[in-house]
Amino acid sequence: MRAIVCRSLDGPDALNLEDRPEPETGACGVRIRVRAAGLNFADSLMLRGRYQEKPPLPFTPGLELAGEIDALGAGVRGLRVGQRVMAVVNHGAFAEKAVARADDVVPLPDDMDFVTAAGFAIAYGTAHGGLRWRADLHAGEVLLVHGAGGGVGLTAVECGRALGATVIATARGEAKLAVAREHGADHVLDSEAPDLKERIRELTDNRGVDVAYDPVGGAMFDLSMRCIAWEGRIVVIGFASGTVPQIPANVLLVKNAAVLGFYWGSYRKHDAERLRDGFGELFDWYRQGLIRPHVSETLPLERTAEAIRLLTERKSIGKVVLQVH
């Protein structure tokens, strides 16, 4: 089978398309014929050894995929060969076939295509879990979403609207702001505007936002601290800016505010049932048209390095997906 292989931790330049043996399922694994695979900022970190998960070299990157079940381990129940599914893996999605744990495999709705499904699990799972489980976002509250033009930010705009919040979205450039507006943001603000704090305060009658959703870090986190309301919550998703912020605890004390870390992937180990329940609600929202996944770029497997650069250079809007079969 064809697979993308990383042999050194030198970023996307170190990737090669190679012929590799098909992976074995093991007792509790599910082998999937990969139709499409989603890209995430975490993929770029893993290629440089900077992600939480550090697979030994050489490895095939890729954390999420969609396709058809090709083979089942002897201990797997409730799934069948030929079934259309999406899955999350520790690595290995950027290949023609990949093996996932049975607990990480989710059957697809009939009306969801493979490209949409390939970029669905991590971005929507993170947005849904971060807002519903960690931030406890309620209808009528004000949600501030940073990086709203990217995959994780844009899904948070939609999930915030589905939960009944008023959504203020920040992103860089009019094209990304336009997409955030199309996907439900009530207000859109350029993240590089010099008066960003004042604009947010004006939109909230000087009260501040109830929840800030931050996959960017750096200056955007600092802004959230200045704009958070009394008893507000800041959900830390990642650090796409490259800067890990330092938290001024005195601000938390004065505002009775909270900063909440959220790593969605850890629930695969600690609370897999909650993940499955989350997908149930997300699929309901998808069928109702409350969320509309946006894939801006679809590239073939041999252009994986280019696809990763689209993410790291912030040239994509929404999700980037590899078409495998």
PDB file of N, CA and C in Angstrom, residues 217-294:
ATOM      1  N   GLY A 217      -3.498  31.197  21.367  1.00  0.00           N
ATOM      2  CA  GLY A 217      -2.529  31.557  22.387  1.00  0.00           C
ATOM      3  C   GLY A 217      -1.915  32.920  22.124  1.00  0.00           C
ATOM      4  N   GLY A 218      -0.788  33.197  22.766  1.00  0.00           N
ATOM      5  CA  GLY A 218      -0.082  34.448  22.541  1.00  0.00           C
ATOM      6  C   GLY A 218      -0.940  35.661  22.826  1.00  0.00           C
ATOM      7  N   ALA A 219      -0.936  36.604  21.892  1.00  0.00           N
ATOM      8  CA  ALA A 219      -1.648  37.871  22.066  1.00  0.00           C
ATOM      9  C   ALA A 219      -3.149  37.672  22.191  1.00  0.00           C
ATOM     10  N   MET A 220      -3.685  36.627  21.537  1.00  0.00           N
ATOM     11  CA  MET A 220      -5.127  36.405  21.614  1.00  0.00           C
ATOM     12  C   MET A 220      -5.539  35.955  23.014  1.00  0.00           C
ATOM     13  N   PHE A 221      -4.706  35.170  23.670  1.00  0.00           N
ATOM     14  CA  PHE A 221      -5.005  34.800  25.056  1.00  0.00           C
ATOM     15  C   PHE A 221      -4.966  36.032  25.948  1.00  0.00           C
ATOM     16  N   ASP A 222      -3.964  36.867  25.761  1.00  0.00           N
ATOM     17  CA  ASP A 222      -3.868  38.095  26.560  1.00  0.00           C
ATOM     18  C   ASP A 222      -5.106  38.958  26.365  1.00  0.00           C
ATOM     19  N   LEU A 223      -5.592  39.022  25.136  1.00  0.00           N
ATOM     20  CA  LEU A 223      -6.814  39.782  24.849  1.00  0.00           C
ATOM     21  C   LEU A 223      -7.999  39.185  25.598  1.00  0.00           C
ATOM     22  N   SER A 224      -8.101  37.865  25.587  1.00  0.00           N
ATOM     23  CA  SER A 224      -9.204  37.209  26.290  1.00  0.00           C
ATOM     24  C   SER A 224      -9.192  37.545  27.773  1.00  0.00           C
ATOM     25  N   MET A 225      -8.019  37.577  28.375  1.00  0.00           N
ATOM     26  CA  MET A 225      -7.923  37.926  29.789  1.00  0.00           C
ATOM     27  C   MET A 225      -8.435  39.339  30.047  1.00  0.00           C
ATOM     28  N   ARG A 226      -8.216  40.241  29.105  1.00  0.00           N
ATOM     29  CA  ARG A 226      -8.679  41.614  29.281  1.00  0.00           C
ATOM     30  C   ARG A 226     -10.170  41.766  29.003  1.00  0.00           C
ATOM     31  N   CYS A 227     -10.730  40.808  28.248  1.00  0.00           N
ATOM     32  CA  CYS A 227     -12.133  40.931  27.832  1.00  0.00           C
ATOM     33  C   CYS A 227     -13.070  39.953  28.527  1.00  0.00           C
ATOM     34  N   ILE A 228     -12.566  39.123  29.409  1.00  0.00           N
ATOM     35  CA  ILE A 228     -13.417  38.123  30.041  1.00  0.00           C
ATOM     36  C   ILE A 228     -14.300  38.783  31.096  1.00  0.00           C
ATOM     37  N   ALA A 229     -15.534  38.337  31.159  1.00  0.00           N
ATOM     38  CA  ALA A 229     -16.500  38.883  32.112  1.00  0.00           C
ATOM     39  C   ALA A 229     -16.307  38.248  33.490  1.00  0.00           C
ATOM     40  N   TRP A 230     -16.970  38.823  34.471  1.00  0.00           N
ATOM     41  CA  TRP A 230     -16.989  38.237  35.811  1.00  0.00           C
ATOM     42  C   TRP A 230     -17.560  36.824  35.725  1.00  0.00           C
ATOM     43  N   GLU A 231     -16.893  35.865  36.335  1.00  0.00           N
ATOM     44  CA  GLU A 231     -17.222  34.442  36.281  1.00  0.00           C
ATOM     45  C   GLU A 231     -17.129  33.875  34.861  1.00  0.00           C
ATOM     46  N   GLY A 232     -16.313  34.506  34.024  1.00  0.00           N
ATOM     47  CA  GLY A 232     -16.107  33.994  32.680  1.00  0.00           C
ATOM     48  C   GLY A 232     -15.142  32.820  32.648  1.00  0.00           C
ATOM     49  N   ARG A 233     -15.110  32.128  31.491  1.00  0.00           N
ATOM     50  CA  ARG A 233     -14.257  30.948  31.338  1.00  0.00           C
ATOM     51  C   ARG A 233     -13.476  31.068  30.035  1.00  0.00           C
ATOM     52  N   ILE A 234     -12.176  30.826  30.098  1.00  0.00           N
ATOM     53  CA  ILE A 234     -11.323  30.795  28.913  1.00  0.00           C
ATOM     54  C   ILE A 234     -10.914  29.341  28.687  1.00  0.00           C
ATOM     55  N   VAL A 235     -11.210  28.814  27.499  1.00  0.00           N
ATOM     56  CA  VAL A 235     -10.867  27.432  27.170  1.00  0.00           C
ATOM     57  C   VAL A 235      -9.624  27.448  26.283  1.00  0.00           C
ATOM     58  N   VAL A 236      -8.550  26.862  26.778  1.00  0.00           N
ATOM     59  CA  VAL A 236      -7.283  26.813  26.047  1.00  0.00           C
ATOM     60  C   VAL A 236      -7.251  25.533  25.215  1.00  0.00           C
ATOM     61  N   ILE A 237      -7.224  25.702  23.875  1.00  0.00           N
ATOM     62  CA  ILE A 237      -7.252  24.575  22.955  1.00  0.00           C
ATOM     63  C   ILE A 237      -5.869  24.274  22.396  1.00  0.00           C
ATOM     64  N   GLY A 238      -5.079  25.314  22.159  1.00  0.00           N
ATOM     65  CA  GLY A 238      -3.765  25.107  21.566  1.00  0.00           C
ATOM     66  C   GLY A 238      -3.039  26.428  21.413  1.00  0.00           C
ATOM     67  N   PHE A 239      -1.922  26.363  20.713  1.00  0.00           N
ATOM     68  CA  PHE A 239      -1.045  27.535  20.616  1.00  0.00           C
ATOM     69  C   PHE A 239      -0.545  27.709  19.183  1.00  0.00           C
ATOM     70  N   ALA A 240      -1.496  27.928  18.266  1.00  0.00           N
ATOM     71  CA  ALA A 240      -1.144  28.062  16.854  1.00  0.00           C
ATOM     72  C   ALA A 240      -0.208  29.237  16.600  1.00  0.00           C
ATOM     73  N   SER A 241      -0.221  30.221  17.489  1.00  0.00           N
ATOM     74  CA  SER A 241       0.671  31.372  17.340  1.00  0.00           C
ATOM     75  C   SER A 241       2.125  31.013  17.618  1.00  0.00           C
ATOM     76  N   GLY A 242       2.341  29.894  18.282  1.00  0.00           N
ATOM     77  CA  GLY A 242       3.688  29.502  18.675  1.00  0.00           C
ATOM     78  C   GLY A 242       4.086  30.000  20.043  1.00  0.00           C
ATOM     79  N   THR A 243       3.230  30.788  20.685  1.00  0.00           N
ATOM     80  CA  THR A 243       3.544  31.357  21.995  1.00  0.00           C
ATOM     81  C   THR A 243       2.610  30.788  23.058  1.00  0.00           C
ATOM     82  N   VAL A 244       3.179  30.136  24.069  1.00  0.00           N
ATOM     83  CA  VAL A 244       2.392  29.625  25.189  1.00  0.00           C
ATOM     84  C   VAL A 244       2.262  30.746  26.211  1.00  0.00           C
ATOM     85  N   PRO A 245       1.042  31.194  26.500  1.00  0.00           N
ATOM     86  CA  PRO A 245       0.884  32.352  27.382  1.00  0.00           C
ATOM     87  C   PRO A 245       1.118  32.017  28.851  1.00  0.00           C
ATOM     88  N   GLN A 246       1.486  33.041  29.602  1.00  0.00           N
ATOM     89  CA  GLN A 246       1.589  32.946  31.058  1.00  0.00           C
ATOM     90  C   GLN A 246       0.328  33.579  31.656  1.00  0.00           C
ATOM     91  N   ILE A 247      -0.246  32.935  32.645  1.00  0.00           N
ATOM     92  CA  ILE A 247      -1.555  33.336  33.157  1.00  0.00           C
ATOM     93  C   ILE A 247      -1.392  34.245  34.376  1.00  0.00           C
ATOM     94  N   PRO A 248      -1.910  35.473  34.313  1.00  0.00           N
ATOM     95  CA  PRO A 248      -1.879  36.359  35.485  1.00  0.00           C
ATOM     96  C   PRO A 248      -2.968  35.961  36.477  1.00  0.00           C
ATOM     97  N   ALA A 249      -2.595  35.264  37.525  1.00  0.00           N
ATOM     98  CA  ALA A 249      -3.571  34.726  38.463  1.00  0.00           C
ATOM     99  C   ALA A 249      -4.356  35.818  39.177  1.00  0.00           C
ATOM    100  N   ASN A 250      -3.785  37.018  39.286  1.00  0.00           N
ATOM    101  CA  ASN A 250      -4.522  38.092  39.965  1.00  0.00           C
ATOM    102  C   ASN A 250      -5.780  38.484  39.196  1.00  0.00           C
ATOM    103  N   VAL A 251      -5.738  38.393  37.855  1.00  0.00           N
ATOM    104  CA  VAL A 251      -6.926  38.707  37.052  1.00  0.00           C
ATOM    105  C   VAL A 251      -8.008  37.670  37.301  1.00  0.00           C
ATOM    106  N   LEU A 252      -7.611  36.401  37.397  1.00  0.00           N
ATOM    107  CA  LEU A 252      -8.582  35.343  37.682  1.00  0.00           C
ATOM    108  C   LEU A 252      -9.257  35.588  39.026  1.00  0.00           C
ATOM    109  N   LEU A 253      -8.469  35.993  40.005  1.00  0.00           N
ATOM    110  CA  LEU A 253      -9.006  36.235  41.340  1.00  0.00           C
ATOM    111  C   LEU A 253     -10.013  37.381  41.329  1.00  0.00           C
ATOM    112  N   VAL A 254      -9.645  38.488  40.724  1.00  0.00           N
ATOM    113  CA  VAL A 254     -10.509  39.676  40.737  1.00  0.00           C
ATOM    114  C   VAL A 254     -11.818  39.419  39.989  1.00  0.00           C
ATOM    115  N   LYS A 255     -11.747  38.665  38.886  1.00  0.00           N
ATOM    116  CA  LYS A 255     -12.931  38.444  38.051  1.00  0.00           C
ATOM    117  C   LYS A 255     -13.659  37.147  38.366  1.00  0.00           C
ATOM    118  N   ASN A 256     -13.167  36.393  39.349  1.00  0.00           N
ATOM    119  CA  ASN A 256     -13.734  35.061  39.600  1.00  0.00           C
ATOM    120  C   ASN A 256     -13.778  34.243  38.308  1.00  0.00           C
ATOM    121  N   ALA A 257     -12.751  34.401  37.486  1.00  0.00           N
ATOM    122  CA  ALA A 257     -12.706  33.747  36.182  1.00  0.00           C
ATOM    123  C   ALA A 257     -11.922  32.443  36.267  1.00  0.00           C
ATOM    124  N   ALA A 258     -12.027  31.637  35.207  1.00  0.00           N
ATOM    125  CA  ALA A 258     -11.347  30.343  35.154  1.00  0.00           C
ATOM    126  C   ALA A 258     -10.686  30.167  33.794  1.00  0.00           C
ATOM    127  N   VAL A 259      -9.501  29.566  33.804  1.00  0.00           N
ATOM    128  CA  VAL A 259      -8.834  29.152  32.573  1.00  0.00           C
ATOM    129  C   VAL A 259      -8.826  27.629  32.565  1.00  0.00           C
ATOM    130  N   LEU A 260      -9.389  27.049  31.503  1.00  0.00           N
ATOM    131  CA  LEU A 260      -9.606  25.614  31.440  1.00  0.00           C
ATOM    132  C   LEU A 260      -8.830  25.020  30.261  1.00  0.00           C
ATOM    133  N   GLY A 261      -7.949  24.086  30.539  1.00  0.00           N
ATOM    134  CA  GLY A 261      -7.272  23.377  29.460  1.00  0.00           C
ATOM    135  C   GLY A 261      -8.178  22.312  28.880  1.00  0.00           C
ATOM    136  N   PHE A 262      -8.046  22.087  27.560  1.00  0.00           N
ATOM    137  CA  PHE A 262      -8.885  21.056  26.943  1.00  0.00           C
ATOM    138  C   PHE A 262      -8.116  20.351  25.834  1.00  0.00           C
ATOM    139  N   TYR A 263      -7.782  19.093  26.084  1.00  0.00           N
ATOM    140  CA  TYR A 263      -7.156  18.213  25.091  1.00  0.00           C
ATOM    141  C   TYR A 263      -8.157  17.099  24.796  1.00  0.00           C
ATOM    142  N   TRP A 264      -8.882  17.246  23.701  1.00  0.00           N
ATOM    143  CA  TRP A 264      -9.978  16.334  23.365  1.00  0.00           C
ATOM    144  C   TRP A 264      -9.485  14.895  23.264  1.00  0.00           C
ATOM    145  N   GLY A 265      -8.293  14.695  22.694  1.00  0.00           N
ATOM    146  CA  GLY A 265      -7.798  13.346  22.485  1.00  0.00           C
ATOM    147  C   GLY A 265      -7.636  12.540  23.760  1.00  0.00           C
ATOM    148  N   SER A 266      -7.453  13.191  24.900  1.00  0.00           N
ATOM    149  CA  SER A 266      -7.270  12.450  26.147  1.00  0.00           C
ATOM    150  C   SER A 266      -8.535  11.715  26.575  1.00  0.00           C
ATOM    151  N   TYR A 267      -9.686  12.145  26.075  1.00  0.00           N
ATOM    152  CA  TYR A 267     -10.930  11.460  26.424  1.00  0.00           C
ATOM    153  C   TYR A 267     -11.007  10.074  25.798  1.00  0.00           C
ATOM    154  N   ARG A 268     -10.225   9.828  24.747  1.00  0.00           N
ATOM    155  CA  ARG A 268     -10.188   8.478  24.174  1.00  0.00           C
ATOM    156  C   ARG A 268      -9.712   7.473  25.216  1.00  0.00           C
ATOM    157  N   LYS A 269      -8.843   7.910  26.103  1.00  0.00           N
ATOM    158  CA  LYS A 269      -8.318   7.035  27.161  1.00  0.00           C
ATOM    159  C   LYS A 269      -9.175   7.089  28.415  1.00  0.00           C
ATOM    160  N   HIS A 270      -9.646   8.274  28.780  1.00  0.00           N
ATOM    161  CA  HIS A 270     -10.262   8.452  30.088  1.00  0.00           C
ATOM    162  C   HIS A 270     -11.789   8.374  30.081  1.00  0.00           C
ATOM    163  N   ASP A 271     -12.443   8.653  28.948  1.00  0.00           N
ATOM    164  CA  ASP A 271     -13.912   8.678  28.935  1.00  0.00           C
ATOM    165  C   ASP A 271     -14.423   8.515  27.502  1.00  0.00           C
ATOM    166  N   ALA A 272     -14.172   7.341  26.909  1.00  0.00           N
ATOM    167  CA  ALA A 272     -14.546   7.107  25.518  1.00  0.00           C
ATOM    168  C   ALA A 272     -16.067   7.183  25.311  1.00  0.00           C
ATOM    169  N   GLU A 273     -16.842   6.814  26.325  1.00  0.00           N
ATOM    170  CA  GLU A 273     -18.296   6.867  26.187  1.00  0.00           C
ATOM    171  C   GLU A 273     -18.770   8.307  25.994  1.00  0.00           C
ATOM    172  N   ARG A 274     -18.124   9.254  26.662  1.00  0.00           N
ATOM    173  CA  ARG A 274     -18.503  10.656  26.491  1.00  0.00           C
ATOM    174  C   ARG A 274     -18.232  11.122  25.056  1.00  0.00           C
ATOM    175  N   LEU A 275     -17.139  10.634  24.463  1.00  0.00           N
ATOM    176  CA  LEU A 275     -16.859  10.977  23.066  1.00  0.00           C
ATOM    177  C   LEU A 275     -17.960  10.470  22.150  1.00  0.00           C
ATOM    178  N   ARG A 276     -18.381   9.223  22.349  1.00  0.00           N
ATOM    179  CA  ARG A 276     -19.436   8.663  21.500  1.00  0.00           C
ATOM    180  C   ARG A 276     -20.734   9.443  21.666  1.00  0.00           C
ATOM    181  N   ASP A 277     -21.074   9.809  22.890  1.00  0.00           N
ATOM    182  CA  ASP A 277     -22.279  10.601  23.120  1.00  0.00           C
ATOM    183  C   ASP A 277     -22.165  11.965  22.432  1.00  0.00           C
ATOM    184  N   GLY A 278     -20.959  12.540  22.466  1.00  0.00           N
ATOM    185  CA  GLY A 278     -20.747  13.820  21.811  1.00  0.00           C
ATOM    186  C   GLY A 278     -20.988  13.738  20.319  1.00  0.00           C
ATOM    187  N   PHE A 279     -20.521  12.671  19.687  1.00  0.00           N
ATOM    188  CA  PHE A 279     -20.755  12.512  18.252  1.00  0.00           C
ATOM    189  C   PHE A 279     -22.234  12.325  17.954  1.00  0.00           C
ATOM    190  N   GLY A 280     -22.953  11.701  18.880  1.00  0.00           N
ATOM    191  CA  GLY A 280     -24.392  11.576  18.679  1.00  0.00           C
ATOM    192  C   GLY A 280     -25.061  12.933  18.556  1.00  0.00           C
ATOM    193  N   GLU A 281     -24.709  13.862  19.445  1.00  0.00           N
ATOM    194  CA  GLU A 281     -25.290  15.203  19.369  1.00  0.00           C
ATOM    195  C   GLU A 281     -24.801  15.938  18.124  1.00  0.00           C
ATOM    196  N   LEU A 282     -23.527  15.794  17.796  1.00  0.00           N
ATOM    197  CA  LEU A 282     -22.993  16.471  16.605  1.00  0.00           C
ATOM    198  C   LEU A 282     -23.664  15.968  15.337  1.00  0.00           C
ATOM    199  N   PHE A 283     -23.894  14.671  15.232  1.00  0.00           N
ATOM    200  CA  PHE A 283     -24.575  14.148  14.046  1.00  0.00           C
ATOM    201  C   PHE A 283     -26.021  14.642  13.977  1.00  0.00           C
ATOM    202  N   ASP A 284     -26.662  14.807  15.133  1.00  0.00           N
ATOM    203  CA  ASP A 284     -28.012  15.394  15.144  1.00  0.00           C
ATOM    204  C   ASP A 284     -27.967  16.821  14.606  1.00  0.00           C
ATOM    205  N   TRP A 285     -26.977  17.605  15.044  1.00  0.00           N
ATOM    206  CA  TRP A 285     -26.837  18.975  14.546  1.00  0.00           C
ATOM    207  C   TRP A 285     -26.555  18.984  13.045  1.00  0.00           C
ATOM    208  N   TYR A 286     -25.757  18.016  12.583  1.00  0.00           N
ATOM    209  CA  TYR A 286     -25.441  17.930  11.150  1.00  0.00           C
ATOM    210  C   TYR A 286     -26.710  17.655  10.339  1.00  0.00           C
ATOM    211  N   ARG A 287     -27.522  16.713  10.802  1.00  0.00           N
ATOM    212  CA  ARG A 287     -28.760  16.388  10.082  1.00  0.00           C
ATOM    213  C   ARG A 287     -29.735  17.558  10.084  1.00  0.00           C
ATOM    214  N   GLN A 288     -29.705  18.370  11.149  1.00  0.00           N
ATOM    215  CA  GLN A 288     -30.593  19.532  11.233  1.00  0.00           C
ATOM    216  C   GLN A 288     -30.058  20.741  10.470  1.00  0.00           C
ATOM    217  N   GLY A 289     -28.844  20.647   9.952  1.00  0.00           N
ATOM    218  CA  GLY A 289     -28.244  21.761   9.241  1.00  0.00           C
ATOM    219  C   GLY A 289     -27.673  22.838  10.149  1.00  0.00           C
ATOM    220  N   LEU A 290     -27.505  22.541  11.450  1.00  0.00           N
ATOM    221  CA  LEU A 290     -26.954  23.525  12.384  1.00  0.00           C
ATOM    222  C   LEU A 290     -25.444  23.665  12.225  1.00  0.00           C
ATOM    223  N   ILE A 291     -24.791  22.612  11.746  1.00  0.00           N
ATOM    224  CA  ILE A 291     -23.365  22.682  11.454  1.00  0.00           C
ATOM    225  C   ILE A 291     -23.153  22.252  10.005  1.00  0.00           C
ATOM    226  N   ARG A 292     -22.259  22.974   9.322  1.00  0.00           N
ATOM    227  CA  ARG A 292     -21.996  22.729   7.901  1.00  0.00           C
ATOM    228  C   ARG A 292     -20.480  22.700   7.697  1.00  0.00           C
ATOM    229  N   PRO A 293     -19.875  21.517   7.777  1.00  0.00           N
ATOM    230  CA  PRO A 293     -18.416  21.431   7.679  1.00  0.00           C
ATOM    231  C   PRO A 293     -17.887  22.110   6.413  1.00  0.00           C
ATOM    232  N   HIS A 294     -16.791  22.851   6.594  1.00  0.00           N
ATOM    233  CA  HIS A 294     -16.195  23.614   5.496  1.00  0.00           C
ATOM    234  C   HIS A 294     -14.801  23.073   5.207  1.00  0.00           C
TER     235      HIS A 294
END
